[in-house]
Amino acid sequence: MHEKKRIAVFGAGGIGGVVGGMLSKAGHDLTLIDTWHEHVTEIQNNGLEVTNQDEVHLSKPNAIHLNKLQEIKEKFDIGIIAVKSYDTEWVTHALKNYVKDDGYFVDFQNGINDLKVAEIVGKEKTLGCVILISAMATEPGKAWRTDSRPDVAYKIGELTGGITDRLKEFVNIMQSVGVSEYTEELISERWSKLMINCMVNPLAGLTGWGTAEVRSKPLTQDIAIQVAAEVVKVSKSEGYSMGKIVGLDPDDFIDAADGKKNVEEIKSQMLEQARQAGSASRPSFGQDVLKKRRTEIDYLTGFVSQVGKKNNISTPFCDKVTEVVNSLGVGFEPSDENLAEIEKLLD
């Protein structure tokens, strides 16, 4: 049995809530830190209810609002960063002084932000977790895991590569949250997840559709395949080789985007992924749009476009998706009409 740890989770939304709630239930000294007053107050008063697939758990983690951070007296063994990509730097700086010198940080985010964390706390103190599940938190005091996938939920790795004792320790700790495994290829895994995020998240936000709908409708399937091919090309230009994605080789997406082959096979796999996602699943990007919040577009397709430009890789679909989302601004109304400019690229 592993030693119980003192853990901070900065960001108590869907992922942070599910992870924090389950770690607390497993007996760790867990503190959730968030800016959502009602959520924090509800957890303080009545605990955190986590629906982890078919099971409902009530845990009693510590919960504090950001403005109470300075009242923490005892430092943490582990600092988990589970906030939006655009909050990475300031949150890491804020948490840095509350993690022990021999402690470490784990990045639980979309996008590829591990290097930003490492620039602040050091590569030697940075792990990354690639999240393969879906989660949401729409009511104070509650968090839901919304997917039904039966296999690996979390892939965790050292930024510097290799398998270390602390990596094994953290993977073991995470088994109480969901099936977890270590990876020696963290950034390659990040690119694989980024591809999946870019295929679904912005399109869900633009249309208001859930994950399953985006993966099922012919138009968004066609756009998603083009986006995926661009992500594969850009990741290759950075020297990273993805493994199989939803059972397919990354190059299959390039061939499909060129109309050569694999189109129907990929669409069939997307339908299977839609089934596993479940009707209630909505990516965080889509949740942000419905809540009239800023999106992470610049860290998804925007990031792909940026790296593509640096490496002279053409990314017209990622460029257009990013342009459309940014042109709509914060608080836009989702509609399938928002896909019109992107659809023109398919002609």
PDB file of N, CA and C in Angstrom, residues 198-199 201-203 205-206 227 295-306 315-329 338-339 341-343:
ATOM      1  N   CYS A 198      -8.396  18.605 -30.966  1.00  0.00           N
ATOM      2  CA  CYS A 198      -8.600  19.512 -32.094  1.00  0.00           C
ATOM      3  C   CYS A 198      -9.700  19.018 -33.030  1.00  0.00           C
ATOM      4  N   MET A 199      -9.856  17.706 -33.122  1.00  0.00           N
ATOM      5  CA  MET A 199     -10.894  17.132 -33.979  1.00  0.00           C
ATOM      6  C   MET A 199     -12.300  17.409 -33.454  1.00  0.00           C
ATOM      7  N   ASN A 201     -13.191  19.308 -29.988  1.00  0.00           N
ATOM      8  CA  ASN A 201     -13.528  20.394 -29.066  1.00  0.00           C
ATOM      9  C   ASN A 201     -13.995  21.683 -29.736  1.00  0.00           C
ATOM     10  N   PRO A 202     -13.226  22.253 -30.686  1.00  0.00           N
ATOM     11  CA  PRO A 202     -13.693  23.502 -31.295  1.00  0.00           C
ATOM     12  C   PRO A 202     -15.012  23.337 -32.050  1.00  0.00           C
ATOM     13  N   LEU A 203     -15.195  22.189 -32.708  1.00  0.00           N
ATOM     14  CA  LEU A 203     -16.429  21.968 -33.468  1.00  0.00           C
ATOM     15  C   LEU A 203     -17.627  21.842 -32.535  1.00  0.00           C
ATOM     16  N   GLY A 205     -17.812  23.363 -29.643  1.00  0.00           N
ATOM     17  CA  GLY A 205     -18.049  24.720 -29.169  1.00  0.00           C
ATOM     18  C   GLY A 205     -18.774  25.574 -30.194  1.00  0.00           C
ATOM     19  N   LEU A 206     -18.359  25.481 -31.443  1.00  0.00           N
ATOM     20  CA  LEU A 206     -18.971  26.286 -32.495  1.00  0.00           C
ATOM     21  C   LEU A 206     -20.435  25.929 -32.718  1.00  0.00           C
ATOM     22  N   VAL A 227      -8.543  18.282 -40.038  1.00  0.00           N
ATOM     23  CA  VAL A 227      -7.813  18.840 -38.890  1.00  0.00           C
ATOM     24  C   VAL A 227      -6.808  17.823 -38.364  1.00  0.00           C
ATOM     25  N   THR A 295     -12.355  30.560 -24.457  1.00  0.00           N
ATOM     26  CA  THR A 295     -12.032  29.185 -24.843  1.00  0.00           C
ATOM     27  C   THR A 295     -10.513  28.983 -24.895  1.00  0.00           C
ATOM     28  N   GLU A 296     -10.121  27.724 -25.099  1.00  0.00           N
ATOM     29  CA  GLU A 296      -8.703  27.372 -25.208  1.00  0.00           C
ATOM     30  C   GLU A 296      -8.257  27.236 -26.663  1.00  0.00           C
ATOM     31  N   ILE A 297      -8.939  27.899 -27.588  1.00  0.00           N
ATOM     32  CA  ILE A 297      -8.671  27.704 -29.009  1.00  0.00           C
ATOM     33  C   ILE A 297      -7.214  27.962 -29.378  1.00  0.00           C
ATOM     34  N   ASP A 298      -6.580  28.957 -28.759  1.00  0.00           N
ATOM     35  CA  ASP A 298      -5.193  29.282 -29.105  1.00  0.00           C
ATOM     36  C   ASP A 298      -4.214  28.215 -28.644  1.00  0.00           C
ATOM     37  N   TYR A 299      -4.673  27.310 -27.789  1.00  0.00           N
ATOM     38  CA  TYR A 299      -3.820  26.231 -27.283  1.00  0.00           C
ATOM     39  C   TYR A 299      -4.163  24.894 -27.937  1.00  0.00           C
ATOM     40  N   LEU A 300      -5.125  24.920 -28.842  1.00  0.00           N
ATOM     41  CA  LEU A 300      -5.525  23.716 -29.575  1.00  0.00           C
ATOM     42  C   LEU A 300      -5.179  23.922 -31.050  1.00  0.00           C
ATOM     43  N   THR A 301      -6.157  24.198 -31.898  1.00  0.00           N
ATOM     44  CA  THR A 301      -5.838  24.421 -33.315  1.00  0.00           C
ATOM     45  C   THR A 301      -4.917  25.624 -33.501  1.00  0.00           C
ATOM     46  N   GLY A 302      -5.039  26.620 -32.635  1.00  0.00           N
ATOM     47  CA  GLY A 302      -4.158  27.782 -32.725  1.00  0.00           C
ATOM     48  C   GLY A 302      -2.700  27.416 -32.507  1.00  0.00           C
ATOM     49  N   PHE A 303      -2.458  26.514 -31.569  1.00  0.00           N
ATOM     50  CA  PHE A 303      -1.099  26.036 -31.304  1.00  0.00           C
ATOM     51  C   PHE A 303      -0.565  25.268 -32.506  1.00  0.00           C
ATOM     52  N   VAL A 304      -1.397  24.420 -33.091  1.00  0.00           N
ATOM     53  CA  VAL A 304      -0.987  23.651 -34.273  1.00  0.00           C
ATOM     54  C   VAL A 304      -0.622  24.600 -35.413  1.00  0.00           C
ATOM     55  N   SER A 305      -1.430  25.619 -35.623  1.00  0.00           N
ATOM     56  CA  SER A 305      -1.147  26.604 -36.671  1.00  0.00           C
ATOM     57  C   SER A 305       0.175  27.317 -36.417  1.00  0.00           C
ATOM     58  N   GLN A 306       0.400  27.677 -35.169  1.00  0.00           N
ATOM     59  CA  GLN A 306       1.626  28.395 -34.804  1.00  0.00           C
ATOM     60  C   GLN A 306       2.868  27.545 -35.084  1.00  0.00           C
ATOM     61  N   THR A 315      -1.464  24.533 -42.722  1.00  0.00           N
ATOM     62  CA  THR A 315      -2.539  24.071 -41.826  1.00  0.00           C
ATOM     63  C   THR A 315      -3.821  24.877 -42.077  1.00  0.00           C
ATOM     64  N   PRO A 316      -4.378  24.814 -43.275  1.00  0.00           N
ATOM     65  CA  PRO A 316      -5.533  25.671 -43.591  1.00  0.00           C
ATOM     66  C   PRO A 316      -6.756  25.428 -42.717  1.00  0.00           C
ATOM     67  N   PHE A 317      -7.023  24.177 -42.350  1.00  0.00           N
ATOM     68  CA  PHE A 317      -8.214  23.907 -41.541  1.00  0.00           C
ATOM     69  C   PHE A 317      -8.021  24.377 -40.101  1.00  0.00           C
ATOM     70  N   CYS A 318      -6.860  24.100 -39.520  1.00  0.00           N
ATOM     71  CA  CYS A 318      -6.592  24.605 -38.166  1.00  0.00           C
ATOM     72  C   CYS A 318      -6.604  26.128 -38.154  1.00  0.00           C
ATOM     73  N   ASP A 319      -6.042  26.731 -39.208  1.00  0.00           N
ATOM     74  CA  ASP A 319      -6.040  28.193 -39.308  1.00  0.00           C
ATOM     75  C   ASP A 319      -7.469  28.735 -39.314  1.00  0.00           C
ATOM     76  N   LYS A 320      -8.318  28.136 -40.138  1.00  0.00           N
ATOM     77  CA  LYS A 320      -9.685  28.646 -40.295  1.00  0.00           C
ATOM     78  C   LYS A 320     -10.514  28.408 -39.037  1.00  0.00           C
ATOM     79  N   VAL A 321     -10.380  27.236 -38.424  1.00  0.00           N
ATOM     80  CA  VAL A 321     -11.115  26.967 -37.182  1.00  0.00           C
ATOM     81  C   VAL A 321     -10.737  27.998 -36.123  1.00  0.00           C
ATOM     82  N   THR A 322      -9.437  28.255 -35.984  1.00  0.00           N
ATOM     83  CA  THR A 322      -8.965  29.230 -34.996  1.00  0.00           C
ATOM     84  C   THR A 322      -9.493  30.622 -35.320  1.00  0.00           C
ATOM     85  N   GLU A 323      -9.425  30.986 -36.595  1.00  0.00           N
ATOM     86  CA  GLU A 323      -9.892  32.304 -37.031  1.00  0.00           C
ATOM     87  C   GLU A 323     -11.376  32.492 -36.733  1.00  0.00           C
ATOM     88  N   VAL A 324     -12.181  31.488 -37.042  1.00  0.00           N
ATOM     89  CA  VAL A 324     -13.630  31.594 -36.837  1.00  0.00           C
ATOM     90  C   VAL A 324     -13.952  31.739 -35.352  1.00  0.00           C
ATOM     91  N   VAL A 325     -13.350  30.900 -34.512  1.00  0.00           N
ATOM     92  CA  VAL A 325     -13.628  30.979 -33.071  1.00  0.00           C
ATOM     93  C   VAL A 325     -13.218  32.339 -32.528  1.00  0.00           C
ATOM     94  N   ASN A 326     -12.029  32.799 -32.883  1.00  0.00           N
ATOM     95  CA  ASN A 326     -11.558  34.083 -32.358  1.00  0.00           C
ATOM     96  C   ASN A 326     -12.377  35.251 -32.890  1.00  0.00           C
ATOM     97  N   SER A 327     -12.857  35.150 -34.119  1.00  0.00           N
ATOM     98  CA  SER A 327     -13.666  36.238 -34.682  1.00  0.00           C
ATOM     99  C   SER A 327     -15.015  36.364 -33.981  1.00  0.00           C
ATOM    100  N   LEU A 328     -15.516  35.264 -33.449  1.00  0.00           N
ATOM    101  CA  LEU A 328     -16.804  35.287 -32.745  1.00  0.00           C
ATOM    102  C   LEU A 328     -16.689  35.899 -31.357  1.00  0.00           C
ATOM    103  N   GLY A 329     -15.484  35.892 -30.787  1.00  0.00           N
ATOM    104  CA  GLY A 329     -15.261  36.498 -29.480  1.00  0.00           C
ATOM    105  C   GLY A 329     -15.795  35.657 -28.336  1.00  0.00           C
ATOM    106  N   ASN A 338     -22.081  28.395 -37.741  1.00  0.00           N
ATOM    107  CA  ASN A 338     -20.705  28.831 -37.489  1.00  0.00           C
ATOM    108  C   ASN A 338     -19.681  27.989 -38.247  1.00  0.00           C
ATOM    109  N   LEU A 339     -20.126  26.883 -38.832  1.00  0.00           N
ATOM    110  CA  LEU A 339     -19.217  26.019 -39.596  1.00  0.00           C
ATOM    111  C   LEU A 339     -19.112  26.427 -41.063  1.00  0.00           C
ATOM    112  N   GLU A 341     -17.881  28.886 -42.933  1.00  0.00           N
ATOM    113  CA  GLU A 341     -16.594  29.277 -43.517  1.00  0.00           C
ATOM    114  C   GLU A 341     -15.615  28.110 -43.555  1.00  0.00           C
ATOM    115  N   ILE A 342     -15.692  27.243 -42.567  1.00  0.00           N
ATOM    116  CA  ILE A 342     -14.809  26.066 -42.535  1.00  0.00           C
ATOM    117  C   ILE A 342     -15.239  25.071 -43.601  1.00  0.00           C
ATOM    118  N   GLU A 343     -16.552  24.910 -43.755  1.00  0.00           N
ATOM    119  CA  GLU A 343     -17.085  23.958 -44.739  1.00  0.00           C
ATOM    120  C   GLU A 343     -16.623  24.299 -46.152  1.00  0.00           C
TER     121      GLU A 343
END
